[in-house]
PDB file of C-alpha atoms in Angstrom:
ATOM      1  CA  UNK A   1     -25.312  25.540 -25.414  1.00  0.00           C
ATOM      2  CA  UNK A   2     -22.252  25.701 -23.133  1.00  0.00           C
ATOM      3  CA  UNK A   3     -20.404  22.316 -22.664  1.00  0.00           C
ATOM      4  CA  UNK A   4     -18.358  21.814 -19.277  1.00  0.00           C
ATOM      5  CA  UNK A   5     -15.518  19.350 -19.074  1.00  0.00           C
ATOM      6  CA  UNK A   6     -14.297  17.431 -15.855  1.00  0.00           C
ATOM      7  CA  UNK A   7     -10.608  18.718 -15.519  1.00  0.00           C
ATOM      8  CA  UNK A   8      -7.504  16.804 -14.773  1.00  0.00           C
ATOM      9  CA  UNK A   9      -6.522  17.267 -11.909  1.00  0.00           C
ATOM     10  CA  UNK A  10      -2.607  18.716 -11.530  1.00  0.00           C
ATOM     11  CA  UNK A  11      -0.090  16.473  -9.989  1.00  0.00           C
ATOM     12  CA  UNK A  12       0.273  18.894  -7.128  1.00  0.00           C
ATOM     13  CA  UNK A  13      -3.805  18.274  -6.303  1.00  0.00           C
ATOM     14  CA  UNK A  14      -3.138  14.575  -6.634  1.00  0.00           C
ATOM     15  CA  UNK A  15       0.072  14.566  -4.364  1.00  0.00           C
ATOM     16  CA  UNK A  16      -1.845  16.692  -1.670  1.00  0.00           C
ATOM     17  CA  UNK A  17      -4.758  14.444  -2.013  1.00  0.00           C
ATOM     18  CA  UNK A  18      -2.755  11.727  -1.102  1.00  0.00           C
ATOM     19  CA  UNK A  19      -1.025  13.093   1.595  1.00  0.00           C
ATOM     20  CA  UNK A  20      -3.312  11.671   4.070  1.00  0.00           C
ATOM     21  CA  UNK A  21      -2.962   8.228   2.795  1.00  0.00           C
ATOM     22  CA  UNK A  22       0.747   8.478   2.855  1.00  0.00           C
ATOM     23  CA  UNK A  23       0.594   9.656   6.317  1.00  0.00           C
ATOM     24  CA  UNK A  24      -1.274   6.558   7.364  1.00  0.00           C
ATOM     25  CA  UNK A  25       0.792   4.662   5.275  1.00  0.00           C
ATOM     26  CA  UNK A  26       3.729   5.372   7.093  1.00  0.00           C
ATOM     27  CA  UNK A  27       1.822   4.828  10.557  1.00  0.00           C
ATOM     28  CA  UNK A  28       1.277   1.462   9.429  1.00  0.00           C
ATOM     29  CA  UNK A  29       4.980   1.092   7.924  1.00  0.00           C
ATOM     30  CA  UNK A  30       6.534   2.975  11.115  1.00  0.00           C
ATOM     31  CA  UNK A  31       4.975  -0.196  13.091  1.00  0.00           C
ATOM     32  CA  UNK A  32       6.416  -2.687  10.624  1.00  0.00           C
ATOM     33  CA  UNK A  33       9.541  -0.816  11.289  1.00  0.00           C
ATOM     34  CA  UNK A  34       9.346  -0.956  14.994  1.00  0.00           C
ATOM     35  CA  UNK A  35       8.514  -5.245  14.359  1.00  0.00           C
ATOM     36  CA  UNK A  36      11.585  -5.590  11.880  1.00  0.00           C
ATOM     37  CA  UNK A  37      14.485  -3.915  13.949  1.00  0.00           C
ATOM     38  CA  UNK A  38      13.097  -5.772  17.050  1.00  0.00           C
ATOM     39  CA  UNK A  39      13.384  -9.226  15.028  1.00  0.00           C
ATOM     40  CA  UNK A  40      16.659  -8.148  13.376  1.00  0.00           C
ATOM     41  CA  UNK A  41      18.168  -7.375  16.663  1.00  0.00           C
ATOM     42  CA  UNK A  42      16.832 -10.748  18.373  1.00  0.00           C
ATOM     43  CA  UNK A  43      18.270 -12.561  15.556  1.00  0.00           C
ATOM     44  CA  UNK A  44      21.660 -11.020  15.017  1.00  0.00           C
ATOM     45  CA  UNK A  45      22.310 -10.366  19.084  1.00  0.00           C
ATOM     46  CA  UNK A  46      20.193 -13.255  20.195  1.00  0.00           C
ATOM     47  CA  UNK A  47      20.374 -16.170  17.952  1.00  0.00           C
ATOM     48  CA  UNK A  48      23.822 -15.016  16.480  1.00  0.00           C
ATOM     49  CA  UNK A  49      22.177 -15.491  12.912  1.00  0.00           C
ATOM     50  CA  UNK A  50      23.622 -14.058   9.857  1.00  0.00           C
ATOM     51  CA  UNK A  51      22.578 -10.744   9.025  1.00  0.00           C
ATOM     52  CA  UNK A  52      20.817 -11.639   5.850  1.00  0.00           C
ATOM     53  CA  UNK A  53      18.906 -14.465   7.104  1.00  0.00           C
ATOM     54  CA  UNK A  54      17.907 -12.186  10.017  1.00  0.00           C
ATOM     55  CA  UNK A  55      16.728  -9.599   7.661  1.00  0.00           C
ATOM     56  CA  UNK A  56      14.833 -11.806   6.170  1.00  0.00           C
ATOM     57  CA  UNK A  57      13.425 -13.412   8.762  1.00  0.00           C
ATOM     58  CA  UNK A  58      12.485  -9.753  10.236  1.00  0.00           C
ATOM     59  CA  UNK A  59      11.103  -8.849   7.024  1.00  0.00           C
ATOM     60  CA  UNK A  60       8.962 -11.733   6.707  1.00  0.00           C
ATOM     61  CA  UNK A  61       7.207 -11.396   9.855  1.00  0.00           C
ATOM     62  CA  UNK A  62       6.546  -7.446   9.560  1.00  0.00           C
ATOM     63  CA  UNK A  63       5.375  -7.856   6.045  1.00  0.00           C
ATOM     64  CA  UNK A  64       2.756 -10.304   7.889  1.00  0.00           C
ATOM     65  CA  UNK A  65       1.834  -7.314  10.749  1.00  0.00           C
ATOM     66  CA  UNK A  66       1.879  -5.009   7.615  1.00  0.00           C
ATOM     67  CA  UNK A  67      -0.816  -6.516   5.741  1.00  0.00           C
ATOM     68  CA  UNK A  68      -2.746  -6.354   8.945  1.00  0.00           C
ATOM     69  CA  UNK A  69      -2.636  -2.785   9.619  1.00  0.00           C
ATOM     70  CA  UNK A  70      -3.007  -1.977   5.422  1.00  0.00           C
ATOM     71  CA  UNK A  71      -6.024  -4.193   4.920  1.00  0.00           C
ATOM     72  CA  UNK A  72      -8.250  -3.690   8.475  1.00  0.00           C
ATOM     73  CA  UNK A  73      -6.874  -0.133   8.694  1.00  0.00           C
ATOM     74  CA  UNK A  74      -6.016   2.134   5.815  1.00  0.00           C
ATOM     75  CA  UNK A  75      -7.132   0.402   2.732  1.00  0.00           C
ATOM     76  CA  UNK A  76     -10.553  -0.759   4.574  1.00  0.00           C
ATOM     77  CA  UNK A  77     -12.238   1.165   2.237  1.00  0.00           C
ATOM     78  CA  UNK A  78     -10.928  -0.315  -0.820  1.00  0.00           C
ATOM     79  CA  UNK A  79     -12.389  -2.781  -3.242  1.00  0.00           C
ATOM     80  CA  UNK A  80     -11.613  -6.621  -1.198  1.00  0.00           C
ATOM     81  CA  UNK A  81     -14.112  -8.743  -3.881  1.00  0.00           C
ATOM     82  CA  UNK A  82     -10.776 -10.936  -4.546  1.00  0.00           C
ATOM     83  CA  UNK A  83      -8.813 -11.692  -1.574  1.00  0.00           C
ATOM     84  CA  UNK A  84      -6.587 -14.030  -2.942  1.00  0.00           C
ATOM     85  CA  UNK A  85      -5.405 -12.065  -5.443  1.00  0.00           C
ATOM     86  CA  UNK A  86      -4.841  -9.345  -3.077  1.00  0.00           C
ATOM     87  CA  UNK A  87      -3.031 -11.503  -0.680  1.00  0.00           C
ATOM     88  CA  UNK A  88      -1.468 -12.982  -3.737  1.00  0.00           C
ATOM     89  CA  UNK A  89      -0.167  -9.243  -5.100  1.00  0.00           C
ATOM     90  CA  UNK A  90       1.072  -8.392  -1.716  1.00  0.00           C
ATOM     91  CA  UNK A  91       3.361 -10.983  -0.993  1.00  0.00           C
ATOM     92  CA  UNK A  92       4.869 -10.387  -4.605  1.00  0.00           C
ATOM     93  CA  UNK A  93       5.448  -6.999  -4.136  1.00  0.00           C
ATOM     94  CA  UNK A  94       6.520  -7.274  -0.613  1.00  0.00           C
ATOM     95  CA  UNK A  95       8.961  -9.859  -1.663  1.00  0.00           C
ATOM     96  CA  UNK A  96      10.459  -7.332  -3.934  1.00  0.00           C
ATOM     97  CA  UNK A  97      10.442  -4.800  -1.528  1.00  0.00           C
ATOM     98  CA  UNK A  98      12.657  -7.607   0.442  1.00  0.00           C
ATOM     99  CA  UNK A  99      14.916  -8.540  -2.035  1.00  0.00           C
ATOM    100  CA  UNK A 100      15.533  -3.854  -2.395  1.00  0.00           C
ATOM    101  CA  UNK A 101      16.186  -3.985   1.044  1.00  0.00           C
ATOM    102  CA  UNK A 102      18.100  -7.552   1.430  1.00  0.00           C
ATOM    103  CA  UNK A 103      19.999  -7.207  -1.385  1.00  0.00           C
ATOM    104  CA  UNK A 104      21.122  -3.823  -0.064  1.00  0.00           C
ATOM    105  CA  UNK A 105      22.396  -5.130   2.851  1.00  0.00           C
ATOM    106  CA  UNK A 106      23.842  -8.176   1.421  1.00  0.00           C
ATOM    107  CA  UNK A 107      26.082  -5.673  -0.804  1.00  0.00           C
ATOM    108  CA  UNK A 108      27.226  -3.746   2.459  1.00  0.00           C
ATOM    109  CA  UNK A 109      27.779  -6.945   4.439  1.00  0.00           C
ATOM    110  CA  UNK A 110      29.250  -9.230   1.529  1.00  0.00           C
ATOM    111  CA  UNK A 111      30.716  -6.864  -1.471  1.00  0.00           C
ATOM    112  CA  UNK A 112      31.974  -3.742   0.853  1.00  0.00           C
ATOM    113  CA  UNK A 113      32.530  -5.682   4.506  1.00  0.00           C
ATOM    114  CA  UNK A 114      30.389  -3.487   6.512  1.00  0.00           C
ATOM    115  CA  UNK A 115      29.283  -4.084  10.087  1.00  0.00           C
ATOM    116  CA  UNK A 116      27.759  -2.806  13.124  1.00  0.00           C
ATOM    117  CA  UNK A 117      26.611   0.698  11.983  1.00  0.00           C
ATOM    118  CA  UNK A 118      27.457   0.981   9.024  1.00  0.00           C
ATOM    119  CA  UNK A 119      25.548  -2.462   8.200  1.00  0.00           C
ATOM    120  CA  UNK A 120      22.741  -0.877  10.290  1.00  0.00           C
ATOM    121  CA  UNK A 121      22.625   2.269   8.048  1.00  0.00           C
ATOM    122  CA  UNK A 122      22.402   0.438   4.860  1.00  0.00           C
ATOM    123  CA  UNK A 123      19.522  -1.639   6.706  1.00  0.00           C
ATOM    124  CA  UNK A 124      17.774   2.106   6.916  1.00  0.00           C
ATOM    125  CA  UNK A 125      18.127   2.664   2.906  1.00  0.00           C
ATOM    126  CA  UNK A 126      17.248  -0.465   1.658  1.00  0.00           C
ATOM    127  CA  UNK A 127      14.050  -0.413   3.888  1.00  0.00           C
ATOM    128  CA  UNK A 128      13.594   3.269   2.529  1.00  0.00           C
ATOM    129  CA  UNK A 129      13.962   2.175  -1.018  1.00  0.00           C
ATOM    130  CA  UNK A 130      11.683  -0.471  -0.452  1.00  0.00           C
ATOM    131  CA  UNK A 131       9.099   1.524   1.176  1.00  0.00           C
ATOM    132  CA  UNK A 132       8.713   3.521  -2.003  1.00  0.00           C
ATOM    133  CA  UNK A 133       8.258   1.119  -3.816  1.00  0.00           C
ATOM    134  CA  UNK A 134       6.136  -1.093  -1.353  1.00  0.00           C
ATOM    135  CA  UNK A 135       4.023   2.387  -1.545  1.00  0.00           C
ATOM    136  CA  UNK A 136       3.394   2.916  -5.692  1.00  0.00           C
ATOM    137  CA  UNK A 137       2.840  -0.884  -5.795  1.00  0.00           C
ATOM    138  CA  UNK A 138      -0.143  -1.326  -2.897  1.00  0.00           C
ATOM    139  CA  UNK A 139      -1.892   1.530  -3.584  1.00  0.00           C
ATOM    140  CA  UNK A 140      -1.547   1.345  -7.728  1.00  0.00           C
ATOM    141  CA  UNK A 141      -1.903  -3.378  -8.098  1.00  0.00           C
ATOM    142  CA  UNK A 142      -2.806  -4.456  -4.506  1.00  0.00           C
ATOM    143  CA  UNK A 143      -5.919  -2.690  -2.705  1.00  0.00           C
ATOM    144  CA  UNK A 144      -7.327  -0.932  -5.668  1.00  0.00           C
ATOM    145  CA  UNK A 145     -10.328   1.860  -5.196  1.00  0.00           C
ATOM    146  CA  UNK A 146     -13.480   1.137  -5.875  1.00  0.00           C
ATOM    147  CA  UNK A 147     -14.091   2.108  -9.459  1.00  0.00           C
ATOM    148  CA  UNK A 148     -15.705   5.781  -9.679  1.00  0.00           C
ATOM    149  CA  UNK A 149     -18.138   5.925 -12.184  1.00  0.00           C
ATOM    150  CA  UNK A 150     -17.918   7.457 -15.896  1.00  0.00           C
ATOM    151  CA  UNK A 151     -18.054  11.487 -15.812  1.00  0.00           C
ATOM    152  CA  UNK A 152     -19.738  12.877 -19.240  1.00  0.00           C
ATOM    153  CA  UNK A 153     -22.538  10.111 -19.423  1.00  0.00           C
ATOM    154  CA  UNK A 154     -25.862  11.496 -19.205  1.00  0.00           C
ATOM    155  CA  UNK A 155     -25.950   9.578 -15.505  1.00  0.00           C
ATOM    156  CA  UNK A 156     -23.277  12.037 -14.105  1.00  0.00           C
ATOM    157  CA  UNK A 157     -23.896  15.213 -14.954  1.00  0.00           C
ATOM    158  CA  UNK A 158     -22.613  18.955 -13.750  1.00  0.00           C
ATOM    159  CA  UNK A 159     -24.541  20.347 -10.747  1.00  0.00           C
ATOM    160  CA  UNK A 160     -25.461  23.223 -12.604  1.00  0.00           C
ATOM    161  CA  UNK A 161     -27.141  21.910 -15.744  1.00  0.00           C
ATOM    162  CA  UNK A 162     -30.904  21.098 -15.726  1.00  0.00           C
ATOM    163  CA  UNK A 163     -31.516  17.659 -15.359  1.00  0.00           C
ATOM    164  CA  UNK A 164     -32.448  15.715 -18.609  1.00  0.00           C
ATOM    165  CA  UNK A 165     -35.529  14.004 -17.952  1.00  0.00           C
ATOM    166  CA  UNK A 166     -36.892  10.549 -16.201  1.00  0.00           C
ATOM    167  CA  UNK A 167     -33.872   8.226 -18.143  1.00  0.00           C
ATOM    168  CA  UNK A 168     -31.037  10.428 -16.030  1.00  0.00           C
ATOM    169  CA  UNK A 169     -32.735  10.764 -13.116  1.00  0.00           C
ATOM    170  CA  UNK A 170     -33.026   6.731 -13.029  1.00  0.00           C
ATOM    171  CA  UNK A 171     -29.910   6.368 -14.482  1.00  0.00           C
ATOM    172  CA  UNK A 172     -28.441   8.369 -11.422  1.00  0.00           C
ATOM    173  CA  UNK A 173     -30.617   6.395  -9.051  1.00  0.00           C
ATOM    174  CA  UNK A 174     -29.264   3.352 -10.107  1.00  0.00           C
ATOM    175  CA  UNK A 175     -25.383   4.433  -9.337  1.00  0.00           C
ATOM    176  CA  UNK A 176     -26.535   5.552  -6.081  1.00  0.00           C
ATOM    177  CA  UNK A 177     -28.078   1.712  -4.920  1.00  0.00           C
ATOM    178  CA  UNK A 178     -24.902   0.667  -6.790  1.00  0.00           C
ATOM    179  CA  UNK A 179     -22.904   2.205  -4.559  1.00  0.00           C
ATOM    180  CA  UNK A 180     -24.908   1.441  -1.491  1.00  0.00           C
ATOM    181  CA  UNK A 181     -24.474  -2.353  -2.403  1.00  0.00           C
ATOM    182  CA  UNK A 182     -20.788  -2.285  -2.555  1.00  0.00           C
ATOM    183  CA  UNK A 183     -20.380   0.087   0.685  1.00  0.00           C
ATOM    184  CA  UNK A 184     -22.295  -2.954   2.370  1.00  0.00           C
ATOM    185  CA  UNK A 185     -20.971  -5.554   0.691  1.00  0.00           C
ATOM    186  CA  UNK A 186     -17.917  -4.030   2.966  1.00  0.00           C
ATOM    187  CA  UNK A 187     -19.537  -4.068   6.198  1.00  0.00           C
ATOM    188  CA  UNK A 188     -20.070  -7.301   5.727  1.00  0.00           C
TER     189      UNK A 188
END
């Protein structure tokens, strides 16, 4: 009797299977963007505010616009049973992403004395380095999948082999109003 086995799959298959994610994560992050430059420059030109309490003051409220567009928009589909602890791991890790970007700038501005662009092009890398890591952290700690369930038990078998009897047929049944529940559980 043949045995199949669920592959791996590559890293290549993963990164392409996540390209669409990371496209709407950057949507999402472009608008955050668009929200923290706008607050930056109100602050620094406007309110003649120093430029790391305007960064983060800017960070703070796209990180709020952020969660918005991540939770109703691209991780809607994702596992929301606890909230607070979602809410909870997202302003930890977006903290950290704005003390990558803050502390950049507050190197430029305070260790090297850089200003106007040059202050505005570190702005650019911190906020890049924090996207990354803003990126890994969501998608890996914060708005976690919905767990897929157990290939190689006789309730998720290969399309191919016969079926084994009443038990797996019940078995697979069962996933299948499991599944149901949480996708409405969602709508809800």
């Amino acid at each position: 009797m043949a045995t199949t086995t669920a592959s791996e799959p590559s890293l290549a298959q993963k990164l392409r299977g996540m390209k669409g994610e990371a496209v709407k994560f950057g949507a999402v992050g472009l608008s955050g963007v668009v929200v923290n430059f706008a607050i930056f420059w109100i602050c620094i030109n406007g309110l003649h505010l120093a430029p790391v309490r305007s960064n983060i003051a800017a960070t703070s409220i796209a990180i709020a616009t952020n969660y918005l567009g991540y939770r109703y928009w691209l991780y809607r589909d994702r596992d929301a049973a606890s909230r607070k602890r979602e809410i909870m791991l997202f302003l930890v890790f977006s903290g950290i992403g704005m003390l990558i970007d803050t502390g950049l700038l507050g190197i430029a501005k305070y260790m090297f004395g850089l200003a106007n662009l040059e202050l505005l092009a570190a702005k650019v890398v911190g906020l890049g380095l924090g996207t990354v890591f803003r990126f890994v952290s969501y998608r890996t700690w914060v708005f976690k999948a919905v767990p897929e369930p157990v290939t190689g038990t006789p309730a998720v078998q290969d399309a191919t082999a016969a079926p084994a009897g009443a038990a797996a047929v019940v078995a697979q049944a069962e996933l299948v109003l499991a599944a149901e529940r949480v996708r409405l559980a969602k709508a809800e």
